[in-house]
Coordinates of C-alpha atoms (C1' of nucleotides) in Angstrom, one line a residue:
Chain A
X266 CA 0.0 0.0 0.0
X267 CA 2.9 2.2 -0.2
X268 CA 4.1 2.4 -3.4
X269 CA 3.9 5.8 -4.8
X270 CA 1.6 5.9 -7.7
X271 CA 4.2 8.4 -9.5
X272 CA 7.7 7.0 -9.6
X273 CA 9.2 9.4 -6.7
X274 CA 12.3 10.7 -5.7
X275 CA 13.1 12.3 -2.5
X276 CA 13.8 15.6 -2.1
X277 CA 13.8 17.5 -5.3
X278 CA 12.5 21.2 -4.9
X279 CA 11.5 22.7 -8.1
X280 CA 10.4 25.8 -8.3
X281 CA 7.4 27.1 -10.5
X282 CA 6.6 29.9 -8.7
X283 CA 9.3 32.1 -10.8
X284 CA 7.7 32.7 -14.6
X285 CA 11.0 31.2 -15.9
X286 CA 11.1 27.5 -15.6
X287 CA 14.3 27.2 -13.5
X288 CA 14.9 24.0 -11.9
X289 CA 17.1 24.0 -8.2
X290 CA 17.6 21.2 -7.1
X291 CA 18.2 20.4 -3.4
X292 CA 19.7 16.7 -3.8
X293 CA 19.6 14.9 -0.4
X294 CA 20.5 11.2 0.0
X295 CA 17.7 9.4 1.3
X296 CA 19.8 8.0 4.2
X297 CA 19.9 11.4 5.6
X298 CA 16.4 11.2 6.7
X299 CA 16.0 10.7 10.2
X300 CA 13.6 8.1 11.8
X301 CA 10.8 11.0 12.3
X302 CA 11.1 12.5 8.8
X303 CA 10.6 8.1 7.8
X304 CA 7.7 7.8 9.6
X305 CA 6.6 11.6 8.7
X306 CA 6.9 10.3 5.1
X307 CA 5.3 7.0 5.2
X308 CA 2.2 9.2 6.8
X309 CA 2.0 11.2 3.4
X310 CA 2.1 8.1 1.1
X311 CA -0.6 6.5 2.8
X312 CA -2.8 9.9 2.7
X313 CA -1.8 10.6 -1.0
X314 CA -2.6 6.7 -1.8
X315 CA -5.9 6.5 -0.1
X316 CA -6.9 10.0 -0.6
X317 CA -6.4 9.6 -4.5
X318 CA -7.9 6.4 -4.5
X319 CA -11.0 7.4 -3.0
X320 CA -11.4 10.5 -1.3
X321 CA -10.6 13.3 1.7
X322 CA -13.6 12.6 3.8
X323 CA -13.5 8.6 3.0
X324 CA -10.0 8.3 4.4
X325 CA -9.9 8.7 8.2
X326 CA -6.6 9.7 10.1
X327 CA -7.1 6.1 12.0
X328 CA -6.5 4.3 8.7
X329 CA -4.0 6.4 7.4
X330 CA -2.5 6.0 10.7
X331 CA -3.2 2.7 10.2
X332 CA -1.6 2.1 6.6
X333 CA 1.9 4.0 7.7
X334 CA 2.0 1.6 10.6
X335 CA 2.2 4.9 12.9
X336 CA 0.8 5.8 15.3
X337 CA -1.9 8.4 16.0
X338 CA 0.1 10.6 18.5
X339 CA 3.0 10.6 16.1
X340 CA 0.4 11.5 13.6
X341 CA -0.2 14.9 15.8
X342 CA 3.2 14.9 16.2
X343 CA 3.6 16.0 12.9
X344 CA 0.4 17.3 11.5
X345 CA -1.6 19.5 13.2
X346 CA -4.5 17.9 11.4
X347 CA -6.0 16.5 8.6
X348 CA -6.1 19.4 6.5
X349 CA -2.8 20.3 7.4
X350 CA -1.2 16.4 5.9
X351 CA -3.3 17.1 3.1
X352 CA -1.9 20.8 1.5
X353 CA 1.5 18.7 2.5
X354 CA 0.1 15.6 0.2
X355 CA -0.8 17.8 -2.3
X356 CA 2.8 19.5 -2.6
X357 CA 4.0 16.4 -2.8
X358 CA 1.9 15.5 -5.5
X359 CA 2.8 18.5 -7.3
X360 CA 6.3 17.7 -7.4
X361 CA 5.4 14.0 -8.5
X362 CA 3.4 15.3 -11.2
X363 CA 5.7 18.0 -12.7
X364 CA 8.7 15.7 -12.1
X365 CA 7.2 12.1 -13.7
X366 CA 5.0 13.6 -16.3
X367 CA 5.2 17.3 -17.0
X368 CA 8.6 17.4 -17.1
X369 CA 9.9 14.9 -18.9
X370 CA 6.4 15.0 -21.4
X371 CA 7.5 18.8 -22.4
X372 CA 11.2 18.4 -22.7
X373 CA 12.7 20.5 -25.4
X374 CA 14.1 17.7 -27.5
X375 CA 10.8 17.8 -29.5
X376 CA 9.0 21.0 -31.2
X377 CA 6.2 21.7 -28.7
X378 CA 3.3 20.4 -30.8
X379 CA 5.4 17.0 -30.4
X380 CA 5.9 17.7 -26.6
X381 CA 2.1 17.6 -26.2
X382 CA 1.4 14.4 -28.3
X383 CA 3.9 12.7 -25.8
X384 CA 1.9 14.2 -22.8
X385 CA -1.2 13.3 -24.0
X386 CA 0.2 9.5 -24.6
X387 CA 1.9 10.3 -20.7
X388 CA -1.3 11.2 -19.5
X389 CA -3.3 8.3 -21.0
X390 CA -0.6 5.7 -20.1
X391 CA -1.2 7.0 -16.8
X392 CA -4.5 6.6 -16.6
X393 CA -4.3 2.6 -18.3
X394 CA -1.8 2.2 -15.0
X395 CA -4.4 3.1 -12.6
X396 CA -7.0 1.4 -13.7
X397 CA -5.1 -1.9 -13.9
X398 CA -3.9 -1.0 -10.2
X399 CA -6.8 -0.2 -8.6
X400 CA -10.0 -1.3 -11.0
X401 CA -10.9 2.5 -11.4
X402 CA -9.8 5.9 -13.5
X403 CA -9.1 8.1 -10.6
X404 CA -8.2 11.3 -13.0
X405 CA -6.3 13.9 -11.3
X406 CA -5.4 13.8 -7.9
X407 CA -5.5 17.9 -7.3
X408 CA -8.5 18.3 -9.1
X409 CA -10.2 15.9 -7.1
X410 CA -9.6 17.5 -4.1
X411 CA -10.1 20.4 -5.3
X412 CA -13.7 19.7 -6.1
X413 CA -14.6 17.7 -2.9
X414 CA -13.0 20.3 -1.1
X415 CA -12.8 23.9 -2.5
X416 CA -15.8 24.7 -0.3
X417 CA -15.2 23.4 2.9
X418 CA -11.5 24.2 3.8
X419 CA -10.0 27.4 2.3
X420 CA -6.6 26.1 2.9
X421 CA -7.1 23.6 0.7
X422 CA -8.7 25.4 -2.2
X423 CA -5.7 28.2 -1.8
X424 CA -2.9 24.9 -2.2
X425 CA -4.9 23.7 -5.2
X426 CA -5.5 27.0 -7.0
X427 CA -1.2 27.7 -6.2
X428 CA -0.7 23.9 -7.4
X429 CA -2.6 24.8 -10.5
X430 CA -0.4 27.9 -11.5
X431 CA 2.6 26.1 -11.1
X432 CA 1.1 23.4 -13.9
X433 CA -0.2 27.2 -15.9
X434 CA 3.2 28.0 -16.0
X435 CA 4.5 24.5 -17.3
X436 CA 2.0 25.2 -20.5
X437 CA 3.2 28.8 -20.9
X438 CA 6.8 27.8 -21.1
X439 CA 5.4 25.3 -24.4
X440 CA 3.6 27.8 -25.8
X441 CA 5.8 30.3 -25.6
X442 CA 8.5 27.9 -27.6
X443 CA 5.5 27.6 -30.0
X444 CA 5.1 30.8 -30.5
X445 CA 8.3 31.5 -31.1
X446 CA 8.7 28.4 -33.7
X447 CA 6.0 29.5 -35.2
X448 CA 3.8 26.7 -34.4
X449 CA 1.1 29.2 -33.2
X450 CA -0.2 32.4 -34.2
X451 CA 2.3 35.6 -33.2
X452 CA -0.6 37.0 -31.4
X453 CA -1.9 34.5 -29.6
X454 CA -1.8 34.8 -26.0
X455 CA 0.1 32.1 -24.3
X456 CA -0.9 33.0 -20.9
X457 CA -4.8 32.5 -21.5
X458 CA -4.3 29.8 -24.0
X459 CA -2.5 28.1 -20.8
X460 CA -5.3 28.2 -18.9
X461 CA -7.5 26.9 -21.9
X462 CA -5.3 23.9 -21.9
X463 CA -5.4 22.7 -17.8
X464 CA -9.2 23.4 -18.1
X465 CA -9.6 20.9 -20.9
X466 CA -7.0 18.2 -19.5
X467 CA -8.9 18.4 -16.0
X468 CA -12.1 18.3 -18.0
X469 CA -11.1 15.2 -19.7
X470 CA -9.9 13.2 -16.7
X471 CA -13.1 14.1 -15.1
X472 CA -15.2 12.5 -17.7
X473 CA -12.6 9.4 -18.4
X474 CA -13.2 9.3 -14.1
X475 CA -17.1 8.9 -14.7
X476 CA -16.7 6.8 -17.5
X477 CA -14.2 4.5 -15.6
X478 CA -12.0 4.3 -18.7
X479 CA -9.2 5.4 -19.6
X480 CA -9.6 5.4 -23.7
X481 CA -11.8 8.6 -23.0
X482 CA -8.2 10.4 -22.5
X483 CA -6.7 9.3 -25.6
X484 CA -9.4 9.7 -27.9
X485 CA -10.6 13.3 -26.6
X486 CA -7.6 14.8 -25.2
X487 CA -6.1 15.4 -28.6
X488 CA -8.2 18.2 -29.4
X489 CA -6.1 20.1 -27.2
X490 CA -4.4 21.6 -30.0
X491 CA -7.5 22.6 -31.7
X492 CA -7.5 24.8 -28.4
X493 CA -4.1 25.8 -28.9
X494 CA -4.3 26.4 -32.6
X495 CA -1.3 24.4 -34.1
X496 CA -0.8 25.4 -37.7
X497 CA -1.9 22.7 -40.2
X498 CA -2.8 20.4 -38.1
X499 CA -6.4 17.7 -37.9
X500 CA -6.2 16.6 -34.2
Chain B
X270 CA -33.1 26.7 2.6
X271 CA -35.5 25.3 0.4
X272 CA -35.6 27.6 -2.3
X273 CA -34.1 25.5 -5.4
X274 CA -30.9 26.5 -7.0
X275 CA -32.4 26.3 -10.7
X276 CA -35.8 27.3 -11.2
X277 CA -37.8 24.5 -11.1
X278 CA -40.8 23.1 -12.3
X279 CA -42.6 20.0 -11.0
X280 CA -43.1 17.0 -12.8
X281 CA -42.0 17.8 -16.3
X282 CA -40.1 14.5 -17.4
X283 CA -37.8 14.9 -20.7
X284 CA -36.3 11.8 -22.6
X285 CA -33.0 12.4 -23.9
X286 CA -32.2 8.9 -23.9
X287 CA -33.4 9.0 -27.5
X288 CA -31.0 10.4 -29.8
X289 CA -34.0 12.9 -31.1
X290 CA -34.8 15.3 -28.2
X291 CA -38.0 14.9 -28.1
X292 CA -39.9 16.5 -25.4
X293 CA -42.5 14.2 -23.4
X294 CA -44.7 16.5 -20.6
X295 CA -46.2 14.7 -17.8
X296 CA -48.0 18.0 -16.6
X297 CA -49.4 17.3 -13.0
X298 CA -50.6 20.2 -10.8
X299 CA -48.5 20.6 -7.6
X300 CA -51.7 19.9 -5.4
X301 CA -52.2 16.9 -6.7
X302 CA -49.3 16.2 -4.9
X303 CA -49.6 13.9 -1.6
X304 CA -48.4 15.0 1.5
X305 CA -46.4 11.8 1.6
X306 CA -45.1 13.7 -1.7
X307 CA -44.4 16.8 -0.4
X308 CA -42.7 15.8 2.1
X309 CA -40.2 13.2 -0.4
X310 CA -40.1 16.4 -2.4
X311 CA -38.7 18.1 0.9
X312 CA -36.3 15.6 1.6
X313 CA -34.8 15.8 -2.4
X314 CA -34.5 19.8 -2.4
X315 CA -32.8 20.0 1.1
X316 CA -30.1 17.0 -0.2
X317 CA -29.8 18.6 -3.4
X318 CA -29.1 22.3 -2.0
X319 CA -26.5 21.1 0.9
X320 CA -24.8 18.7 -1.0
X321 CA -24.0 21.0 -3.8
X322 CA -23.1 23.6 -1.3
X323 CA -20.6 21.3 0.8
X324 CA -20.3 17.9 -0.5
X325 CA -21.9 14.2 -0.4
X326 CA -19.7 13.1 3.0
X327 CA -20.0 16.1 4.3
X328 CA -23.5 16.0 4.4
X329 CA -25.1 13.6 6.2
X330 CA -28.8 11.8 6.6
X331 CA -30.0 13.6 10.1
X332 CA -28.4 17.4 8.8
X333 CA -31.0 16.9 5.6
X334 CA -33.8 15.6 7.8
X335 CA -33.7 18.7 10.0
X336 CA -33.2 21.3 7.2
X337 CA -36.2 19.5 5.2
X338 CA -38.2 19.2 8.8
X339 CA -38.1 15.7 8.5
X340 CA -37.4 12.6 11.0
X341 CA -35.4 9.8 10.5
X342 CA -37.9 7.3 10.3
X343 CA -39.5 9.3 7.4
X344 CA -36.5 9.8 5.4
X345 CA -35.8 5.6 5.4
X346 CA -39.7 5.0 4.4
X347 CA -39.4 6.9 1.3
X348 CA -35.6 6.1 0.2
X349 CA -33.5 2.9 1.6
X350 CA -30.3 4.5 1.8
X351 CA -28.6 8.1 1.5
X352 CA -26.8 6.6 -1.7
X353 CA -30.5 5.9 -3.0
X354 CA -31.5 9.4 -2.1
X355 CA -28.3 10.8 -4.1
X356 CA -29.4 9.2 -7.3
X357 CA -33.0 10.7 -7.2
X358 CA -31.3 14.0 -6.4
X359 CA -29.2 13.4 -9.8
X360 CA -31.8 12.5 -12.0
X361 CA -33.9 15.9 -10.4
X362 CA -30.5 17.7 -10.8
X363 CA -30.5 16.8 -14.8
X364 CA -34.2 18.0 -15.1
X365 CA -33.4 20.7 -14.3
X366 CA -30.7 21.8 -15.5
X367 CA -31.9 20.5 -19.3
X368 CA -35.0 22.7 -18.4
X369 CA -33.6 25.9 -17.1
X370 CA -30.2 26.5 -18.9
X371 CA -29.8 23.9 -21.7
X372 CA -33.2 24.0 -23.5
X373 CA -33.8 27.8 -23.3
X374 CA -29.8 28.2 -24.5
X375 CA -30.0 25.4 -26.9
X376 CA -33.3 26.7 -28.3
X377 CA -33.6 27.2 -32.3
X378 CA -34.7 30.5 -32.8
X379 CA -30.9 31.6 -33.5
X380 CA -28.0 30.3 -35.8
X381 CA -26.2 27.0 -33.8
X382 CA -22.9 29.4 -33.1
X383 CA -25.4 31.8 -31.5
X384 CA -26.9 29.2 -29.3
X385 CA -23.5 28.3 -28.1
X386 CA -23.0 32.3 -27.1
X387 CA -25.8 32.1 -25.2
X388 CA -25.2 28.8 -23.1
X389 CA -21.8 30.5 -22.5
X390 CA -23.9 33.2 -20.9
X391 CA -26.4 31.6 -19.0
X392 CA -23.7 29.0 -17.5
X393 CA -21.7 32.4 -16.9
X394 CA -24.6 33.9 -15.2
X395 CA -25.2 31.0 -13.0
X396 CA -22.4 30.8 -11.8
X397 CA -22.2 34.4 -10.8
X398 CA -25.6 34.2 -8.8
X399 CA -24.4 30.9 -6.8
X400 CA -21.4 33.0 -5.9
X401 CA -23.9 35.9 -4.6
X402 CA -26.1 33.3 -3.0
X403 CA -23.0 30.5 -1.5
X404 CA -20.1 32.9 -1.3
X405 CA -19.0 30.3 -3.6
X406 CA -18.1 29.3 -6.8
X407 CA -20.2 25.7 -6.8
X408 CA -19.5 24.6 -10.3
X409 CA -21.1 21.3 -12.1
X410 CA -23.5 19.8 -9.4
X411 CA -23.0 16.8 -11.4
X412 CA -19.1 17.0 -11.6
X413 CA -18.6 17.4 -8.3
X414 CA -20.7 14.6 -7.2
X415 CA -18.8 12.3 -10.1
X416 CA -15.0 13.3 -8.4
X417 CA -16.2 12.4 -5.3
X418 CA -18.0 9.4 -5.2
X419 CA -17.2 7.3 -8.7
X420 CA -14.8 5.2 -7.0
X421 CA -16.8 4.7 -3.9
X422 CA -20.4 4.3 -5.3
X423 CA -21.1 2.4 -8.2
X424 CA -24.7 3.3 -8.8
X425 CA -24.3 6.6 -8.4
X426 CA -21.0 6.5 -10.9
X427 CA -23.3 4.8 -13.2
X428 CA -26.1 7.3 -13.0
X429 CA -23.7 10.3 -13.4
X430 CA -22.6 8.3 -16.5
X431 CA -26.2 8.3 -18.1
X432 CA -26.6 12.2 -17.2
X433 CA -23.6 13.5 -19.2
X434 CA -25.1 10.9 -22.0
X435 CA -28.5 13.1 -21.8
X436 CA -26.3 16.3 -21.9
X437 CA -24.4 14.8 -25.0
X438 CA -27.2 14.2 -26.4
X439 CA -27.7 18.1 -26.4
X440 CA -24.5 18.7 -27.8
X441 CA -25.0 16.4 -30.7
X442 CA -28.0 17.7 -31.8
X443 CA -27.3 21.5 -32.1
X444 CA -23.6 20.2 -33.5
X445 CA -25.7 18.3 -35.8
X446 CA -28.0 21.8 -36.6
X447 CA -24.6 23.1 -37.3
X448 CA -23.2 21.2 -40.0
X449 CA -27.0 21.5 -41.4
X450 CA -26.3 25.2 -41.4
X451 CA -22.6 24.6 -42.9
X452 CA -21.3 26.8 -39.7
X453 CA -19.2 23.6 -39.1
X454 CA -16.7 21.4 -41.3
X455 CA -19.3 18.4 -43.0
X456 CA -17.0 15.7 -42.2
X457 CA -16.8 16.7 -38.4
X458 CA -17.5 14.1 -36.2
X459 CA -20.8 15.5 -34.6
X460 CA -20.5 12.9 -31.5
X461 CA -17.1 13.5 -30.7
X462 CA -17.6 16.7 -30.6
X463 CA -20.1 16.9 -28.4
X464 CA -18.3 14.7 -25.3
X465 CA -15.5 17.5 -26.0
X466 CA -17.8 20.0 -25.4
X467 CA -18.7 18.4 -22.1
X468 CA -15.5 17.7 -21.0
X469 CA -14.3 21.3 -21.9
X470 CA -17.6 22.8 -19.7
X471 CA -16.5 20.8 -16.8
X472 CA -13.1 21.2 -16.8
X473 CA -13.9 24.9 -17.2
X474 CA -16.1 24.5 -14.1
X475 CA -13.9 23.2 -12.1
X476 CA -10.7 25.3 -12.5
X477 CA -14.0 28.4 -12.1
X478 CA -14.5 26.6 -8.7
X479 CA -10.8 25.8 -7.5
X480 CA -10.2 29.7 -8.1
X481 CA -13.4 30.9 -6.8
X482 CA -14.1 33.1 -9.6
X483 CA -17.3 33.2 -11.9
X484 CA -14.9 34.9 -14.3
X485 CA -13.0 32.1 -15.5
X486 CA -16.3 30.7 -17.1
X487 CA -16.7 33.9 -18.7
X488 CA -12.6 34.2 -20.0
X489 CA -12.4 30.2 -20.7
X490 CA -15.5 28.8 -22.2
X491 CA -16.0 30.9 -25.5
X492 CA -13.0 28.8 -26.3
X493 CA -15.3 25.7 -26.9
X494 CA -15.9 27.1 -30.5
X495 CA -12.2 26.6 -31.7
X496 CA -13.2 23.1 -30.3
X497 CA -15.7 22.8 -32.4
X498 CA -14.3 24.6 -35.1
X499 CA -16.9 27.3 -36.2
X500 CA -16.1 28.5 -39.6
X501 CA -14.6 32.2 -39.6
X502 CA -14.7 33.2 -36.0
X503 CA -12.1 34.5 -33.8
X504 CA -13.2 33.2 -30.2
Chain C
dT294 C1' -67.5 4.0 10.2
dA295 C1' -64.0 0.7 9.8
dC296 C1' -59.7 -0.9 8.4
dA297 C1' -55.5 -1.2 5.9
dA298 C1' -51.8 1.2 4.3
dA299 C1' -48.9 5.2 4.3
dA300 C1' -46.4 8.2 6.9
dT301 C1' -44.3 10.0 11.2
dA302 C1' -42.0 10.2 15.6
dA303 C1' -38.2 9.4 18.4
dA304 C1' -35.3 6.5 20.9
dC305 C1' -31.6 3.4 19.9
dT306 C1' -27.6 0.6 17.6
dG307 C1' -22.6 0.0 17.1
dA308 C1' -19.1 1.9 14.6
dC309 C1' -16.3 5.6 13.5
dC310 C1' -14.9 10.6 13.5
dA311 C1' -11.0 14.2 14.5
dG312 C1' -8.5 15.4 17.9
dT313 C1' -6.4 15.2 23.1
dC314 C1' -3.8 13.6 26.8
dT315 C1' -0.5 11.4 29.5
dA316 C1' 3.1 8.4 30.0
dC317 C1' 6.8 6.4 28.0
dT318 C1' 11.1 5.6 25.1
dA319 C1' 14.6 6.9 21.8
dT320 C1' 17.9 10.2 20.3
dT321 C1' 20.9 13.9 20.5
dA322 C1' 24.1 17.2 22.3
dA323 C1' 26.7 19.0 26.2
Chain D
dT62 C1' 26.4 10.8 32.3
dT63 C1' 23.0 14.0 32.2
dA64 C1' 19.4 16.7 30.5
dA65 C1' 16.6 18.2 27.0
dT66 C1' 14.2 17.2 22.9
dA67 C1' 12.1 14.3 19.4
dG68 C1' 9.2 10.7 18.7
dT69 C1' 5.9 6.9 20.1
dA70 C1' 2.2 4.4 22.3
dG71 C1' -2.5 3.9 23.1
dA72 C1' -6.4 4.9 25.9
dC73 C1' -9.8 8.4 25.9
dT74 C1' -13.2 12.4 24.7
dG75 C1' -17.5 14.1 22.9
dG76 C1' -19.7 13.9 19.0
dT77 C1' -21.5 12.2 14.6
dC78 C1' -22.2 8.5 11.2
dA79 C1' -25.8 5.5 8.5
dG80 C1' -29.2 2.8 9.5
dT81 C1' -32.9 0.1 12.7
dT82 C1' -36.8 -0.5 15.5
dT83 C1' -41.1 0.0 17.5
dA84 C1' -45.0 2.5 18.4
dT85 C1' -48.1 5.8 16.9
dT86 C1' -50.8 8.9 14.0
dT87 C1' -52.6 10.2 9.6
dT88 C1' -54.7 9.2 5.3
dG89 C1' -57.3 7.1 1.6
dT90 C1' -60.8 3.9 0.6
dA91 C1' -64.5 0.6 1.0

DNA sequence: TACAAAATAAACTGACCAGTCTACTATTAA
DNA sequence: TTAATAGTAGACTGGTCAGTTTATTTTGTA
């Protein structure tokens, strides 16, 4: 139950925040972790797992507690509460996600039109995983939070909504390289066109999510450059 | 408490589960209406209205008994579980929103491309007066209910499942009015369309709810006609 | 008026909720 | 070695959860 659903290394801080796309990284060897920072870590697997897999108010602190095999005064030890492990779940699952799928999916070895065919394939492979794994599509992991969630603990919404500009600026960054390649209109504007394109990807997952299959992704998620406006291109 | 969120009308049963939208109208007079009724009636409104507002867990059987002034024993006469309840409060929630913003928007006294201008508006709109009403930016009723509870709830996954088919249904046929009209390419594929539209809406919805802002409907979802690729439009 | 069925009232399960508390045990640094 | 700090253990709080049960009242109909 504690296998990261991204492929996750420890420790690497990259910062979004900034327009420019700069990457620091903060390497620390896992063996550095003390015994409390384990145990503090095996707490946010278990949340992330079960919280993805189902939801926030499903998943009790007792069976995340539970799950990490800590626990529940260690688990106030650390948090100071539920809402609290979860904005730290979902910065963890921002770095997962930019580091295992945005990252690599928009690396500049390809024009960006090509960068977003092999995020959509990214995304759908994904999404095949999951399903296998757990017997359900489970979409995105922020925006289902976000939607359980947005009006009931402000905290919450504020770490989604942040989470969700660090993925805008990901898209900016292509689309800027588009624009300059001249892949996309010299007008267009990137920044809007950005948001266009997180709208529609969280759109997708939601409906591949109520369809339970993942096929949704790959045949509609394509159209995302319809949105964008690549030159001579049919989906 | 009670006051719905769409404007509602009683009774008026619609069958989009034909591909031809064909409207069937089961007019009964509200007094004909039991008190047994009424009080079911109660019981669906007060559900519908907090569960929108917070969420499905967050909501629970006694909170809806009191707000519909209901006891306990009442509320497990008419429905045999809360899961039950949620699926009548679906099928009510898809009444009414065909009724109130998809029919009147969808309605063919203008040109297909206008009728998508107008939906824009009226999903705008709505949003904007939940955000008066809530403090809130509520979204897709529907969504919402689909992030949460599709891994959890099979018959209420399902049931979501058939109302974005009665919503596609929409799509198709005013995307079919289109290519009638030649606004849109005559090869396009009408159906595909139409489930990008409704991913697009409710991926719009949702990043409109994550940032608490009716304005991102306004900004994002005129964007659904470079989806569907209106002939010589600019947004 | 009589009687069955529909509806209501309210107390009651047993399980679980997030969070607290106190006592205890490692770990670290002086 | 000592003392402070970090981390762990687990019982416990008051409250809520979905759902049950039994008795009673209201309603429609014959």
């Amino acid at each position: 139950m504690n296998i990261s659903i991204f492929s996750y290394k420890q420790n690497i801080k990259v910062d979004f925040t900034e327009r420019s796309t700069r990457i620091k990284l903060y390497a620390k060897v896992n063996s550095i972790m003390s015994k409390g920072q384990e145990t503090k870590q095996r707490l946010l697997d278990s949340a992330q797992q079960l919280m993805y897999s189902r939801s926030y108010s499903d998943v009790g602190v007792q069976e995340i507690c539970k799950d990490a095999k800590v626990q529940k005064g260690s688990f106030y030890h650390f948090f100071s509460s539920k809402s609290a492990l979860t904005v730290e779940v979902l910065e963890q699952l921002k770095m997962q996600m930019i580091e295992s799928i945005l990252l690599p999916a928009f690396a500049k070895d390809l024009t960006p039109s090509r960068r977003f065919e092999r995020f959509i394939e990214y995304a759908y492979q994904h999404q095949v995983q999951i399903k296998e794994q757990y017997g359900y599509v489970l979409g995105c992991p922020m925006g289902n939070i976000a939607l359980e969630m947005s009006t009931q603990d402000e905290e919450i919404r504020k770490k989604v909504e942040t989470l969700f500009e660090s993925i805008f600026y990901v898209f900016v960054d292509v689309l800027d390289d588009a624009k300059k390649a001249g892949e996309i209109d010299q007008d267009a504007d990137t920044s809007e066109l950005a948001q266009v394109c997180l709208a529609y990807g969280e759109g997708v997952l939601l409906v591949a999510k109520t369809k339970n299959d993942p096929e949704v992704v790959k045949q509609l998620l394509p159209y995302v450059s319809k949105l964008i406006g690549f030159k001579g291109q049919n989906i």
